Amino acid sequence: MKFIGVLFITIYSFVGVDGAIEMDDPKPLTGYIQKSLTVPCTFRVIPDQPIKSATVTWRKDQNYEGVLLYQCIRNSDLSGNCSSTVEHYSFGGNLDEKNISLKINNVTLNDAGLYFCRIELEEKVNWYSSKNITLTVKVASELKRIYFQTNGSGQHRVTCEVFGDPPPKVSFTQPKNMASQIIVESGVFTASYSLIASSNTSYTCQIDGENNPSTLSIDNLESSPCIKSAPSSKSERLIFSSVLGVLMALLGLSIIVIVRLLVIWKRMAAAPNAENVYYNYPAKPDTDGVYMNARKTPKK
């Protein structure tokens, strides 16, 4: 009987914990572009025991033949390469805590898909692969800025800009009860919420972020930042029109002067040579009796 017990212990020690590795069913996961993300994966060993040598493998799209994203090995002497980084993937767990999570830095849209983690113990005597972990990637909701702007009709407005997929909804928490006056302009990933601004009034807009609400505030004072899209007052428009008229007048005057100079230059170029001005004139005696045409005839 004692021999049978020793034999059972010997066989169990050789086989290790084959068939006694467990993992919980994974839950869907959401990541955000340009953010960091940890894809969780933990396991249990029954009966519990320290982890010595192990191989951690992460694949994408398929469990066994999918794209190999990351793989690291820890040897029985605790050496290995599980501190390495491959592209933007790295080991985000702790083998001693039976955590083999994958860390993704600077998430992109291409990271969306199905993920599979695999743990191998005791030189592949024991291994276990997870079910698919679904990762969805989105553009994170963000409250970009709040500012005052005067449009072409002279209307002073306060505007909040947001970014996200889809763009988050904005609410003005200060002043209250302004929802009916808000004008919304939406794009693919951006949107702006604006309303008419009143003097000596503070404005606060808010979005509900992934973790906590995000808010921005601004006061309608002379020192507040203001972005103008066009001249906002009658005097400014008058000055602009006057300057434009002066510039157009100077341009017209310059064209006239240039044309006049060209005409004068052309006439001068066509005038006869002063030395031969009388060469072809009829013979007429000068006061001293010398013919004018003879006086101006070049010597041969």
Short mmCIF file of C-alpha atoms in Angstrom, two decimals:
data_model
loop_
_atom_site.label_atom_id
_atom_site.label_comp_id
_atom_site.label_asym_id
_atom_site.label_seq_id
_atom_site.Cartn_x
_atom_site.Cartn_y
_atom_site.Cartn_z
CA MET A 1 0.00 0.00 0.00
CA LYS A 2 2.88 2.30 0.85
CA PHE A 3 4.45 1.45 -2.52
CA ILE A 4 1.21 2.44 -4.34
CA GLY A 5 1.16 5.81 -2.55
CA VAL A 6 4.77 6.52 -3.47
CA LEU A 7 4.05 5.51 -7.07
CA PHE A 8 1.03 7.86 -7.24
CA ILE A 9 3.08 10.74 -5.87
CA THR A 10 5.87 10.00 -8.36
CA ILE A 11 3.46 9.92 -11.32
CA TYR A 12 1.74 13.12 -10.18
CA SER A 13 5.09 14.85 -9.80
CA PHE A 14 6.13 13.81 -13.31
CA VAL A 15 2.87 14.80 -14.93
CA GLY A 16 2.75 18.02 -12.86
CA VAL A 17 -0.64 19.69 -13.00
CA ASP A 18 -1.72 18.44 -16.40
CA GLY A 19 -5.44 19.12 -16.85
CA ALA A 20 -5.58 21.26 -13.70
CA ILE A 21 -4.98 24.67 -15.27
CA GLU A 22 -8.11 26.80 -15.38
CA MET A 23 -9.09 30.17 -16.86
CA ASP A 24 -12.25 32.21 -16.51
CA ASP A 25 -14.22 33.06 -19.63
CA PRO A 26 -12.92 36.41 -20.92
CA LYS A 27 -15.09 39.49 -21.22
CA PRO A 28 -15.21 41.86 -24.22
CA LEU A 29 -12.79 44.74 -24.00
CA THR A 30 -12.80 48.33 -25.35
CA GLY A 31 -9.65 50.30 -26.19
CA TYR A 32 -9.10 53.84 -27.39
CA ILE A 33 -6.83 55.16 -30.13
CA GLN A 34 -3.41 56.44 -28.96
CA LYS A 35 -4.05 55.18 -25.45
CA SER A 36 -2.44 52.26 -23.60
CA LEU A 37 -4.40 49.10 -22.90
CA THR A 38 -3.91 45.84 -20.99
CA VAL A 39 -5.66 42.74 -22.35
CA PRO A 40 -6.24 40.69 -19.19
CA CYS A 41 -5.50 36.96 -18.89
CA THR A 42 -5.12 35.06 -15.63
CA PHE A 43 -5.08 31.36 -14.78
CA ARG A 44 -5.22 29.02 -11.81
CA VAL A 45 -3.26 25.87 -11.04
CA ILE A 46 -5.01 23.16 -9.02
CA PRO A 47 -3.54 22.29 -6.60
CA ASP A 48 -1.80 25.64 -6.32
CA GLN A 49 1.97 25.63 -6.77
CA PRO A 50 4.75 28.10 -7.64
CA ILE A 51 5.41 28.77 -11.31
CA LYS A 52 8.96 27.98 -12.39
CA SER A 53 9.49 27.50 -16.09
CA ALA A 54 6.73 28.78 -18.37
CA THR A 55 6.03 30.01 -21.89
CA VAL A 56 3.52 32.79 -22.54
CA THR A 57 2.02 33.18 -26.03
CA TRP A 58 -0.42 35.72 -27.46
CA ARG A 59 -2.06 35.31 -30.87
CA LYS A 60 -4.60 37.33 -32.80
CA ASP A 61 -7.63 36.27 -34.92
CA GLN A 62 -7.11 32.50 -34.41
CA ASN A 63 -6.14 30.44 -31.40
CA TYR A 64 -3.39 28.16 -32.72
CA GLU A 65 -2.57 29.48 -36.19
CA GLY A 66 -3.32 33.15 -35.75
CA VAL A 67 -0.81 35.98 -36.00
CA LEU A 68 1.85 35.63 -33.29
CA LEU A 69 1.86 38.93 -31.42
CA TYR A 70 4.04 38.18 -28.43
CA GLN A 71 5.84 35.26 -26.84
CA CYS A 72 8.18 35.11 -23.88
CA ILE A 73 9.85 32.35 -21.88
CA ARG A 74 10.82 32.10 -18.22
CA ASN A 75 13.30 29.41 -17.29
CA SER A 76 13.37 27.41 -14.08
CA ASP A 77 16.19 29.64 -12.79
CA LEU A 78 13.83 32.64 -13.30
CA SER A 79 15.82 33.97 -16.26
CA GLY A 80 14.05 34.71 -19.53
CA ASN A 81 12.84 37.42 -21.89
CA CYS A 82 9.46 38.40 -20.47
CA SER A 83 10.68 41.97 -20.03
CA SER A 84 11.09 42.42 -23.79
CA THR A 85 8.88 44.53 -26.09
CA VAL A 86 7.79 43.48 -29.59
CA GLU A 87 6.51 46.41 -31.69
CA HIS A 88 3.96 47.99 -29.33
CA TYR A 89 3.27 44.78 -27.38
CA SER A 90 4.83 43.83 -24.04
CA PHE A 91 4.23 41.49 -21.11
CA GLY A 92 1.81 43.18 -18.76
CA GLY A 93 1.40 40.46 -16.13
CA ASN A 94 3.24 38.66 -13.35
CA LEU A 95 3.88 34.92 -13.62
CA ASP A 96 4.24 34.50 -9.87
CA GLU A 97 0.68 35.83 -9.57
CA LYS A 98 -0.42 33.66 -12.53
CA ASN A 99 -1.13 36.76 -14.58
CA ILE A 100 -0.04 36.69 -18.24
CA SER A 101 -1.82 39.83 -19.48
CA LEU A 102 -0.71 41.60 -22.67
CA LYS A 103 0.02 45.33 -22.70
CA ILE A 104 -0.60 47.34 -25.90
CA ASN A 105 0.94 50.79 -26.14
CA ASN A 106 -0.43 53.48 -28.48
CA VAL A 107 -3.50 51.52 -29.59
CA THR A 108 -4.54 51.81 -33.26
CA LEU A 109 -7.64 50.77 -35.19
CA ASN A 110 -5.71 47.75 -36.50
CA ASP A 111 -5.53 46.36 -32.96
CA ALA A 112 -9.26 45.58 -32.96
CA GLY A 113 -10.07 41.86 -33.20
CA LEU A 114 -9.88 38.55 -31.33
CA TYR A 115 -7.05 37.76 -28.91
CA PHE A 116 -5.94 34.41 -27.44
CA CYS A 117 -3.55 33.87 -24.55
CA ARG A 118 -1.76 30.57 -23.87
CA ILE A 119 0.26 29.36 -20.88
CA GLU A 120 2.62 26.38 -21.09
CA LEU A 121 4.16 24.89 -17.94
CA GLU A 122 6.84 22.24 -17.36
CA GLU A 123 8.11 22.12 -20.94
CA LYS A 124 4.68 21.80 -22.54
CA VAL A 125 3.53 18.97 -20.29
CA ASN A 126 0.80 21.33 -19.10
CA TRP A 127 -0.75 24.03 -21.25
CA TYR A 128 -3.98 25.94 -21.55
CA SER A 129 -5.33 28.37 -24.16
CA SER A 130 -8.01 30.93 -23.49
CA LYS A 131 -11.19 31.46 -25.40
CA ASN A 132 -11.29 34.49 -27.67
CA ILE A 133 -10.98 37.91 -26.06
CA THR A 134 -12.81 40.50 -28.19
CA LEU A 135 -11.17 43.92 -28.41
CA THR A 136 -13.09 46.88 -29.84
CA VAL A 137 -11.15 50.07 -30.60
CA LYS A 138 -12.77 53.51 -30.52
CA VAL A 139 -11.77 57.15 -30.66
CA ALA A 140 -11.75 58.42 -27.08
CA SER A 141 -14.25 61.12 -26.20
CA GLU A 142 -12.52 64.40 -25.44
CA LEU A 143 -13.60 67.93 -24.58
CA LYS A 144 -11.15 69.91 -26.73
CA ARG A 145 -11.76 73.59 -25.92
CA ILE A 146 -14.22 76.36 -25.06
CA TYR A 147 -14.03 79.86 -26.58
CA PHE A 148 -15.92 82.98 -27.61
CA GLN A 149 -16.48 83.75 -31.28
CA THR A 150 -18.18 86.60 -33.13
CA ASN A 151 -19.71 85.53 -36.44
CA GLY A 152 -20.13 87.57 -39.61
CA SER A 153 -23.48 88.98 -38.51
CA GLY A 154 -21.93 90.35 -35.32
CA GLN A 155 -23.47 87.74 -33.01
CA HIS A 156 -21.30 86.89 -29.99
CA ARG A 157 -21.39 83.17 -29.14
CA VAL A 158 -19.68 80.78 -26.74
CA THR A 159 -18.64 77.43 -28.29
CA CYS A 160 -17.47 74.08 -26.94
CA GLU A 161 -15.66 71.66 -29.28
CA VAL A 162 -15.54 67.89 -28.71
CA PHE A 163 -13.84 64.92 -30.34
CA GLY A 164 -14.78 61.23 -30.32
CA ASP A 165 -16.31 58.25 -32.11
CA PRO A 166 -19.09 59.18 -32.02
CA PRO A 167 -18.61 62.77 -30.77
CA PRO A 168 -19.90 63.01 -27.20
CA LYS A 169 -22.89 65.12 -26.26
CA VAL A 170 -22.18 68.44 -24.53
CA SER A 171 -24.26 69.99 -21.78
CA PHE A 172 -23.85 73.50 -20.37
CA THR A 173 -23.89 73.26 -16.59
CA GLN A 174 -23.43 77.02 -16.17
CA PRO A 175 -25.64 78.90 -16.78
CA LYS A 176 -28.42 76.38 -16.38
CA ASN A 177 -31.49 75.70 -18.52
CA MET A 178 -29.79 76.64 -21.80
CA ALA A 179 -30.40 73.38 -23.69
CA SER A 180 -33.09 74.84 -25.95
CA GLN A 181 -30.71 77.58 -27.20
CA ILE A 182 -27.80 75.33 -28.15
CA ILE A 183 -26.82 75.02 -31.82
CA VAL A 184 -25.01 71.79 -32.77
CA GLU A 185 -22.70 71.25 -35.75
CA SER A 186 -21.44 67.66 -36.14
CA GLY A 187 -18.79 65.95 -38.26
CA VAL A 188 -17.41 62.41 -38.34
CA PHE A 189 -15.29 62.69 -35.19
CA THR A 190 -15.88 66.32 -34.14
CA ALA A 191 -18.79 68.44 -33.03
CA SER A 192 -19.35 71.96 -31.70
CA TYR A 193 -22.04 73.17 -29.34
CA SER A 194 -22.66 76.93 -29.15
CA LEU A 195 -25.11 79.43 -27.75
CA ILE A 196 -25.46 83.22 -27.62
CA ALA A 197 -23.10 84.73 -25.06
CA SER A 198 -24.21 87.33 -22.53
CA SER A 199 -21.96 89.94 -20.92
CA ASN A 200 -20.51 89.34 -17.45
CA THR A 201 -21.50 85.66 -17.54
CA SER A 202 -19.50 82.50 -16.83
CA TYR A 203 -19.97 79.42 -18.98
CA THR A 204 -19.13 75.77 -18.23
CA CYS A 205 -19.61 72.85 -20.63
CA GLN A 206 -19.34 69.17 -19.72
CA ILE A 207 -19.14 65.74 -21.31
CA ASP A 208 -19.43 62.34 -19.67
CA GLY A 209 -16.02 60.74 -20.27
CA GLU A 210 -15.04 57.09 -20.09
CA ASN A 211 -14.03 57.43 -16.44
CA ASN A 212 -15.23 60.76 -15.07
CA PRO A 213 -17.06 63.81 -16.43
CA SER A 214 -14.83 66.39 -18.10
CA THR A 215 -15.55 70.13 -17.86
CA LEU A 216 -14.16 73.41 -19.24
CA SER A 217 -15.12 76.94 -18.16
CA ILE A 218 -14.72 80.48 -19.49
CA ASP A 219 -15.83 83.98 -18.43
CA ASN A 220 -17.26 86.54 -20.83
CA LEU A 221 -14.86 89.36 -19.89
CA GLU A 222 -12.59 91.66 -21.89
CA SER A 223 -9.60 89.45 -21.05
CA SER A 224 -11.29 86.25 -22.22
CA PRO A 225 -9.81 84.59 -25.32
CA CYS A 226 -11.86 85.45 -28.38
CA ILE A 227 -11.62 83.95 -31.85
CA LYS A 228 -13.07 86.17 -34.55
CA SER A 229 -14.08 84.82 -37.90
CA ALA A 230 -14.93 88.20 -39.52
CA PRO A 231 -14.99 91.97 -38.69
CA SER A 232 -17.51 92.25 -35.90
CA SER A 233 -18.53 95.95 -35.90
CA LYS A 234 -19.69 98.57 -38.41
CA SER A 235 -16.60 100.73 -37.83
CA GLU A 236 -14.27 97.81 -38.52
CA ARG A 237 -16.08 96.99 -41.75
CA LEU A 238 -15.90 100.67 -42.80
CA ILE A 239 -12.14 100.81 -42.17
CA PHE A 240 -11.66 97.61 -44.12
CA SER A 241 -13.65 99.00 -47.09
CA SER A 242 -11.73 102.32 -47.03
CA VAL A 243 -8.33 100.63 -47.03
CA LEU A 244 -9.40 98.36 -49.86
CA GLY A 245 -10.61 101.41 -51.90
CA VAL A 246 -7.30 103.24 -51.43
CA LEU A 247 -5.34 100.20 -52.52
CA MET A 248 -7.48 99.80 -55.64
CA ALA A 249 -7.02 103.51 -56.52
CA LEU A 250 -3.24 103.27 -56.15
CA LEU A 251 -3.22 100.20 -58.34
CA GLY A 252 -5.20 102.00 -61.08
CA LEU A 253 -2.91 105.07 -60.93
CA SER A 254 0.16 102.86 -61.20
CA ILE A 255 -1.23 101.19 -64.32
CA ILE A 256 -1.92 104.60 -65.97
CA VAL A 257 1.64 105.84 -65.25
CA ILE A 258 3.17 102.67 -66.65
CA VAL A 259 1.10 102.94 -69.86
CA ARG A 260 2.13 106.60 -70.33
CA LEU A 261 5.80 105.75 -69.87
CA LEU A 262 5.56 102.98 -72.43
CA VAL A 263 3.98 105.36 -75.00
CA ILE A 264 6.73 107.97 -74.48
CA TRP A 265 9.44 105.35 -74.77
CA LYS A 266 7.94 104.03 -78.01
CA ARG A 267 7.81 107.53 -79.54
CA MET A 268 11.39 108.23 -78.63
CA ALA A 269 12.52 104.98 -80.17
CA ALA A 270 10.78 105.86 -83.46
CA ALA A 271 12.21 109.49 -83.71
CA PRO A 272 14.84 110.21 -86.51
CA ASN A 273 18.52 110.64 -85.78
CA ALA A 274 19.31 114.25 -84.83
CA GLU A 275 22.42 114.31 -87.11
CA ASN A 276 20.30 113.49 -90.18
CA VAL A 277 17.22 115.47 -89.33
CA TYR A 278 17.57 117.65 -92.49
CA TYR A 279 19.06 115.04 -94.79
CA ASN A 280 16.00 114.55 -96.97
CA TYR A 281 14.61 118.05 -96.77
CA PRO A 282 14.29 120.16 -99.99
CA ALA A 283 17.29 122.37 -100.70
CA LYS A 284 16.77 125.71 -98.99
CA PRO A 285 19.52 128.25 -98.34
CA ASP A 286 20.29 129.23 -94.79
CA THR A 287 21.13 132.80 -93.81
CA ASP A 288 24.77 132.29 -94.65
CA GLY A 289 23.93 130.89 -98.07
CA VAL A 290 24.66 127.26 -97.21
CA TYR A 291 21.88 124.80 -97.98
CA MET A 292 20.44 123.21 -94.87
CA ASN A 293 20.40 119.74 -96.38
CA ALA A 294 24.02 120.14 -97.42
CA ARG A 295 24.96 121.31 -93.91
CA LYS A 296 23.49 118.13 -92.38
CA THR A 297 24.65 115.66 -95.00
CA PRO A 298 27.14 113.24 -93.48
CA LYS A 299 30.60 113.36 -94.93
CA LYS A 300 31.64 110.39 -97.04
#
